[in-house]
Structures are given as C-alpha cells and as structure tokens.
C-alpha cells in the first residue's frame, strides 16, 4: 500500500440517478473549498466531456457502479478514488453518506493509504475490428437477446484449457469477484492477491467455483454463436 498525501485539487463526481447525491456533492464542496481546489460534475457529464483538470483525488458519490464509471472517466490515470456510498451495494466504498461529516476529513488530511487494485487489460479482435479496454471489475461475453448457446474456447498462455457451451463467460479481477462472478457461484478473492477468476455462465461443463488464475497470465477467449453476442466491460 502507498501513503496518500494531502491533495490540492479534488474532483467530486455524483451519480445523477440517485436522489440527494448532487446535494451531498455540493455540500462537500462548500465545506472544503477554503482548503482545496474543488469542482463538481455528474458522472454522465464527465463521461461525455472528460474532467476540466487533472485532480489529485476523485470523490465518487453513489455506489460501486458509480466507482466503475469514475474509473472509466479517469481512463487509467493514477488518481485515487474515494467512494461515498449512497446506493445499496458498497463493497468498494470507504464511507457511508451518513458518516461524511465525521470521517471525510481524515482522508483529505493525508491520514490514509492508497489501496492498489489490478485491472484487466483487454484486447478485442473481431473481423477487422481491434480495440483495447481496461476493466476494474470484469469482462463478460454472453448471449444477446435470443436464447442460443454460446461456444467459448478458453486458452491459458496459448494452451487450450476448455471449451464452454452455455450462456457465456466472465473474467473477473479480485475486485470484481464480489460482483457478477459471485452471483454465478464464483469464489471471493482477496484484493491483495491480485488474481483473476474465470467463471462460465450456465455452461454444461463448468467448474463449480470457477478457475482462479495468476495475475500475469494471458487468457484468450474465442467466442462464437449463431446469434449476436454481447460484450461488456465493467458494465459498459
């Protein structure tokens, strides 16, 4: 873990779909603006227009989904995210909205550490299309709107591991092991070990808890179906 030093510029991004999130964002700004340079945006605006400047700290107001969207806004920069939970799930959030007055100042004073999390580096190749993505939570390849079998051949470091026939497959980070993978019966991984988990979705031949894989392994997935496929990176 890395020590977190007192920031100069703070971005506060709020989930525009949650009641009172904007009010809390503006309240925090008013409370701390004498000591820090602060700007407030909705996550939707930040995703479309980027941030007006590079912050030293990003405060996410929402739930875990809001943190994932904020990670997409930051696009791989090293700016730490501090999550304030206003949703139902808050695995990634450090502070509950009801505790902001008593706990936020501790983080802003530099009396905290940065917990590093691994991300997936994803290279998507389809016909003439080639794109690169990163995921804090997971990559999901699944069937589209029609109920048709998806065939996924999984290779580990170039060696064939298994071919799954079912609804698709999830590759999750340790962070994402508490998300979709968990709902499929996957194991919960400690973030400190930085491993990945590969969990097929409703496959005929499935390892019950999924396969836990070291962080530096290259997983290759070759997916095919007679119908459309859906590919999701952190829910996008």
Short mmCIF file of C-alpha atoms in Angstrom, two decimals:
data_model
loop_
_atom_site.label_atom_id
_atom_site.label_comp_id
_atom_site.label_asym_id
_atom_site.label_seq_id
_atom_site.Cartn_x
_atom_site.Cartn_y
_atom_site.Cartn_z
CA UNK A 1 0.00 0.00 0.00
CA UNK A 2 1.06 3.57 -0.74
CA UNK A 3 0.68 6.53 1.59
CA UNK A 4 -1.84 9.11 0.41
CA UNK A 5 -0.66 12.70 0.73
CA UNK A 6 -2.93 15.70 1.17
CA UNK A 7 -4.41 16.59 -2.26
CA UNK A 8 -4.56 20.03 -3.85
CA UNK A 9 -7.27 19.50 -6.48
CA UNK A 10 -10.35 17.37 -5.79
CA UNK A 11 -12.97 16.25 -8.30
CA UNK A 12 -16.37 15.27 -6.92
CA UNK A 13 -18.45 13.16 -9.28
CA UNK A 14 -22.00 12.23 -8.32
CA UNK A 15 -24.46 9.68 -9.68
CA UNK A 16 -27.15 11.79 -11.32
CA UNK A 17 -29.70 8.97 -10.93
CA UNK A 18 -29.53 8.86 -7.13
CA UNK A 19 -31.59 11.28 -5.08
CA UNK A 20 -29.59 13.70 -2.95
CA UNK A 21 -26.22 12.75 -4.49
CA UNK A 22 -25.82 16.18 -6.12
CA UNK A 23 -26.82 17.91 -2.89
CA UNK A 24 -24.19 15.95 -0.97
CA UNK A 25 -21.56 16.75 -3.63
CA UNK A 26 -22.24 20.48 -3.36
CA UNK A 27 -22.30 20.34 0.44
CA UNK A 28 -18.87 18.69 0.49
CA UNK A 29 -17.58 21.30 -1.95
CA UNK A 30 -18.86 24.14 0.23
CA UNK A 31 -17.36 22.58 3.34
CA UNK A 32 -13.85 22.06 1.93
CA UNK A 33 -13.45 24.73 -0.76
CA UNK A 34 -11.45 27.01 1.58
CA UNK A 35 -8.67 24.41 1.78
CA UNK A 36 -8.79 22.73 -1.64
CA UNK A 37 -9.48 23.48 -5.28
CA UNK A 38 -12.75 21.58 -5.88
CA UNK A 39 -15.00 21.02 -8.87
CA UNK A 40 -18.27 19.08 -9.07
CA UNK A 41 -19.74 17.20 -12.05
CA UNK A 42 -22.22 14.44 -12.66
CA UNK A 43 -20.62 11.20 -13.80
CA UNK A 44 -22.65 11.34 -17.03
CA UNK A 45 -21.20 14.75 -17.93
CA UNK A 46 -17.67 13.62 -17.06
CA UNK A 47 -18.00 10.51 -19.25
CA UNK A 48 -19.07 12.64 -22.22
CA UNK A 49 -16.82 15.68 -21.73
CA UNK A 50 -13.92 14.49 -19.56
CA UNK A 51 -12.71 16.38 -16.48
CA UNK A 52 -11.83 20.09 -16.67
CA UNK A 53 -8.49 19.45 -14.92
CA UNK A 54 -6.44 16.60 -13.52
CA UNK A 55 -7.38 16.00 -9.87
CA UNK A 56 -5.20 14.59 -7.09
CA UNK A 57 -8.27 12.85 -5.66
CA UNK A 58 -11.62 11.86 -7.12
CA UNK A 59 -14.56 11.53 -4.72
CA UNK A 60 -17.26 9.25 -6.10
CA UNK A 61 -20.77 9.71 -4.68
CA UNK A 62 -23.07 6.79 -5.43
CA UNK A 63 -22.42 3.07 -5.15
CA UNK A 64 -20.00 0.55 -6.61
CA UNK A 65 -21.37 1.14 -10.11
CA UNK A 66 -20.55 4.83 -9.77
CA UNK A 67 -16.95 3.96 -8.86
CA UNK A 68 -16.68 1.83 -12.01
CA UNK A 69 -17.92 4.74 -14.10
CA UNK A 70 -15.45 7.06 -12.36
CA UNK A 71 -12.64 4.61 -13.16
CA UNK A 72 -13.67 4.86 -16.81
CA UNK A 73 -13.55 8.67 -16.58
CA UNK A 74 -10.00 8.51 -15.18
CA UNK A 75 -9.01 6.22 -18.08
CA UNK A 76 -6.00 4.56 -16.49
CA UNK A 77 -4.52 7.55 -14.65
CA UNK A 78 -3.12 7.09 -11.15
CA UNK A 79 -5.64 9.38 -9.44
CA UNK A 80 -7.08 7.58 -6.38
CA UNK A 81 -10.85 7.24 -5.92
CA UNK A 82 -12.61 7.70 -2.59
CA UNK A 83 -16.10 6.17 -2.66
CA UNK A 84 -19.03 7.57 -0.67
CA UNK A 85 -21.88 5.09 -0.66
CA UNK A 86 -25.44 6.23 -1.33
CA UNK A 87 -26.57 3.05 -3.08
CA UNK A 88 -27.49 -0.44 -1.95
CA UNK A 89 -24.08 -2.03 -2.56
CA UNK A 90 -20.86 -0.51 -1.36
CA UNK A 91 -18.10 -3.12 -1.45
CA UNK A 92 -15.74 -0.55 -2.98
CA UNK A 93 -16.88 2.48 -0.99
CA UNK A 94 -14.95 3.65 2.05
CA UNK A 95 -17.52 5.97 3.60
CA UNK A 96 -21.28 5.80 4.02
CA UNK A 97 -23.13 9.02 3.22
CA UNK A 98 -24.29 9.30 6.83
CA UNK A 99 -20.66 9.32 8.05
CA UNK A 100 -19.26 12.03 5.78
CA UNK A 101 -19.11 14.71 8.48
CA UNK A 102 -17.15 12.51 10.87
CA UNK A 103 -14.88 10.59 8.51
CA UNK A 104 -14.14 12.56 5.32
CA UNK A 105 -11.60 14.95 6.83
CA UNK A 106 -9.35 12.04 7.83
CA UNK A 107 -8.88 11.14 4.18
CA UNK A 108 -8.42 14.72 2.99
CA UNK A 109 -5.73 15.44 5.60
CA UNK A 110 -3.45 12.77 4.17
CA UNK A 111 -4.04 10.37 7.04
CA UNK A 112 -4.82 7.44 4.73
CA UNK A 113 -3.24 4.90 2.41
CA UNK A 114 -3.96 4.07 -1.23
CA UNK A 115 -5.11 0.50 -1.83
CA UNK A 116 -3.98 -0.56 -5.29
CA UNK A 117 -6.19 -2.81 -7.40
CA UNK A 118 -5.28 -4.77 -10.52
CA UNK A 119 -7.23 -4.22 -13.72
CA UNK A 120 -7.78 -6.40 -16.76
CA UNK A 121 -6.11 -5.35 -19.99
CA UNK A 122 -8.43 -6.44 -22.78
CA UNK A 123 -7.66 -6.69 -26.48
CA UNK A 124 -10.82 -7.24 -28.51
CA UNK A 125 -10.39 -8.60 -32.03
CA UNK A 126 -13.39 -9.25 -34.27
CA UNK A 127 -13.14 -9.36 -38.09
CA UNK A 128 -11.38 -6.08 -38.95
CA UNK A 129 -12.07 -4.54 -35.54
CA UNK A 130 -9.36 -4.23 -32.92
CA UNK A 131 -9.83 -2.26 -29.71
CA UNK A 132 -8.19 -2.10 -26.29
CA UNK A 133 -10.02 -1.70 -22.98
CA UNK A 134 -9.29 -1.95 -19.27
CA UNK A 135 -11.63 -3.28 -16.58
CA UNK A 136 -11.59 -2.76 -12.84
CA UNK A 137 -14.34 -5.37 -12.33
CA UNK A 138 -14.84 -7.77 -15.20
CA UNK A 139 -15.18 -8.72 -18.82
CA UNK A 140 -18.40 -10.53 -19.75
CA UNK A 141 -19.07 -12.33 -23.02
CA UNK A 142 -22.66 -13.52 -23.19
CA UNK A 143 -25.56 -14.30 -25.48
CA UNK A 144 -27.66 -11.49 -26.89
CA UNK A 145 -31.45 -11.18 -26.69
CA UNK A 146 -32.09 -14.65 -28.12
CA UNK A 147 -31.53 -17.78 -26.04
CA UNK A 148 -28.85 -19.50 -28.07
CA UNK A 149 -25.77 -21.42 -26.98
CA UNK A 150 -22.50 -19.50 -26.93
CA UNK A 151 -19.34 -21.50 -27.57
CA UNK A 152 -16.27 -20.14 -25.81
CA UNK A 153 -12.86 -21.74 -26.22
CA UNK A 154 -10.55 -20.67 -23.39
CA UNK A 155 -6.78 -20.76 -23.78
CA UNK A 156 -4.31 -20.01 -20.99
CA UNK A 157 -0.93 -18.73 -22.17
CA UNK A 158 -1.76 -20.14 -25.59
CA UNK A 159 -2.65 -23.62 -24.34
CA UNK A 160 -6.17 -24.98 -24.71
CA UNK A 161 -7.91 -25.24 -21.33
CA UNK A 162 -11.60 -25.86 -22.05
CA UNK A 163 -14.45 -25.15 -24.45
CA UNK A 164 -17.60 -23.98 -22.70
CA UNK A 165 -21.08 -24.27 -24.18
CA UNK A 166 -23.63 -22.14 -22.37
CA UNK A 167 -24.65 -18.51 -21.89
CA UNK A 168 -21.12 -17.11 -21.93
CA UNK A 169 -18.19 -16.45 -19.63
CA UNK A 170 -16.95 -13.93 -17.05
CA UNK A 171 -13.33 -12.97 -16.41
CA UNK A 172 -13.17 -11.02 -13.15
CA UNK A 173 -10.45 -9.29 -11.20
CA UNK A 174 -10.18 -9.80 -7.47
CA UNK A 175 -12.17 -6.57 -7.15
CA UNK A 176 -14.84 -7.92 -9.50
CA UNK A 177 -15.03 -11.26 -7.72
CA UNK A 178 -17.74 -9.77 -5.48
CA UNK A 179 -19.86 -8.73 -8.49
CA UNK A 180 -21.31 -10.83 -11.33
CA UNK A 181 -18.90 -13.70 -10.77
CA UNK A 182 -20.12 -14.04 -7.17
CA UNK A 183 -23.74 -14.26 -8.32
CA UNK A 184 -22.71 -17.19 -10.52
CA UNK A 185 -21.24 -19.04 -7.53
CA UNK A 186 -17.66 -17.87 -8.02
CA UNK A 187 -15.17 -17.55 -5.18
CA UNK A 188 -14.44 -14.23 -3.46
CA UNK A 189 -10.79 -13.27 -3.97
CA UNK A 190 -8.83 -11.06 -1.61
CA UNK A 191 -7.81 -7.87 -3.49
CA UNK A 192 -4.28 -8.16 -2.09
CA UNK A 193 -3.52 -11.34 -4.08
CA UNK A 194 -4.36 -9.69 -7.45
CA UNK A 195 -5.52 -12.90 -9.09
CA UNK A 196 -8.29 -13.34 -11.67
CA UNK A 197 -11.23 -15.72 -11.79
CA UNK A 198 -12.72 -17.30 -14.92
CA UNK A 199 -16.36 -18.32 -14.46
CA UNK A 200 -18.58 -19.73 -17.24
CA UNK A 201 -22.24 -18.72 -17.30
CA UNK A 202 -24.73 -21.63 -17.22
CA UNK A 203 -22.30 -23.91 -19.02
CA UNK A 204 -22.83 -27.66 -19.43
CA UNK A 205 -19.26 -28.35 -18.31
CA UNK A 206 -18.47 -25.85 -15.58
CA UNK A 207 -16.05 -25.78 -12.68
CA UNK A 208 -18.31 -25.05 -9.73
CA UNK A 209 -16.30 -22.19 -8.23
CA UNK A 210 -14.55 -21.09 -11.38
CA UNK A 211 -10.84 -21.16 -12.12
CA UNK A 212 -8.53 -18.83 -10.16
CA UNK A 213 -5.60 -17.65 -12.29
CA UNK A 214 -2.40 -15.72 -11.55
CA UNK A 215 -2.39 -12.03 -12.46
CA UNK A 216 0.22 -12.15 -15.26
CA UNK A 217 -1.39 -14.98 -17.24
CA UNK A 218 -2.77 -14.28 -20.72
CA UNK A 219 -6.30 -15.64 -21.21
CA UNK A 220 -7.51 -15.96 -24.80
CA UNK A 221 -11.22 -16.40 -25.43
CA UNK A 222 -12.59 -17.42 -28.83
CA UNK A 223 -16.36 -16.95 -28.79
CA UNK A 224 -18.89 -17.93 -31.44
CA UNK A 225 -22.66 -18.15 -31.73
CA UNK A 226 -25.33 -18.40 -34.41
CA UNK A 227 -26.82 -15.20 -32.97
CA UNK A 228 -25.48 -11.90 -31.68
CA UNK A 229 -23.03 -11.83 -28.78
CA UNK A 230 -22.91 -9.24 -26.03
CA UNK A 231 -19.55 -7.99 -24.73
CA UNK A 232 -19.48 -5.95 -21.54
CA UNK A 233 -16.51 -4.25 -19.87
CA UNK A 234 -17.35 -3.10 -16.34
CA UNK A 235 -21.00 -2.95 -17.33
CA UNK A 236 -20.39 -0.84 -20.46
#
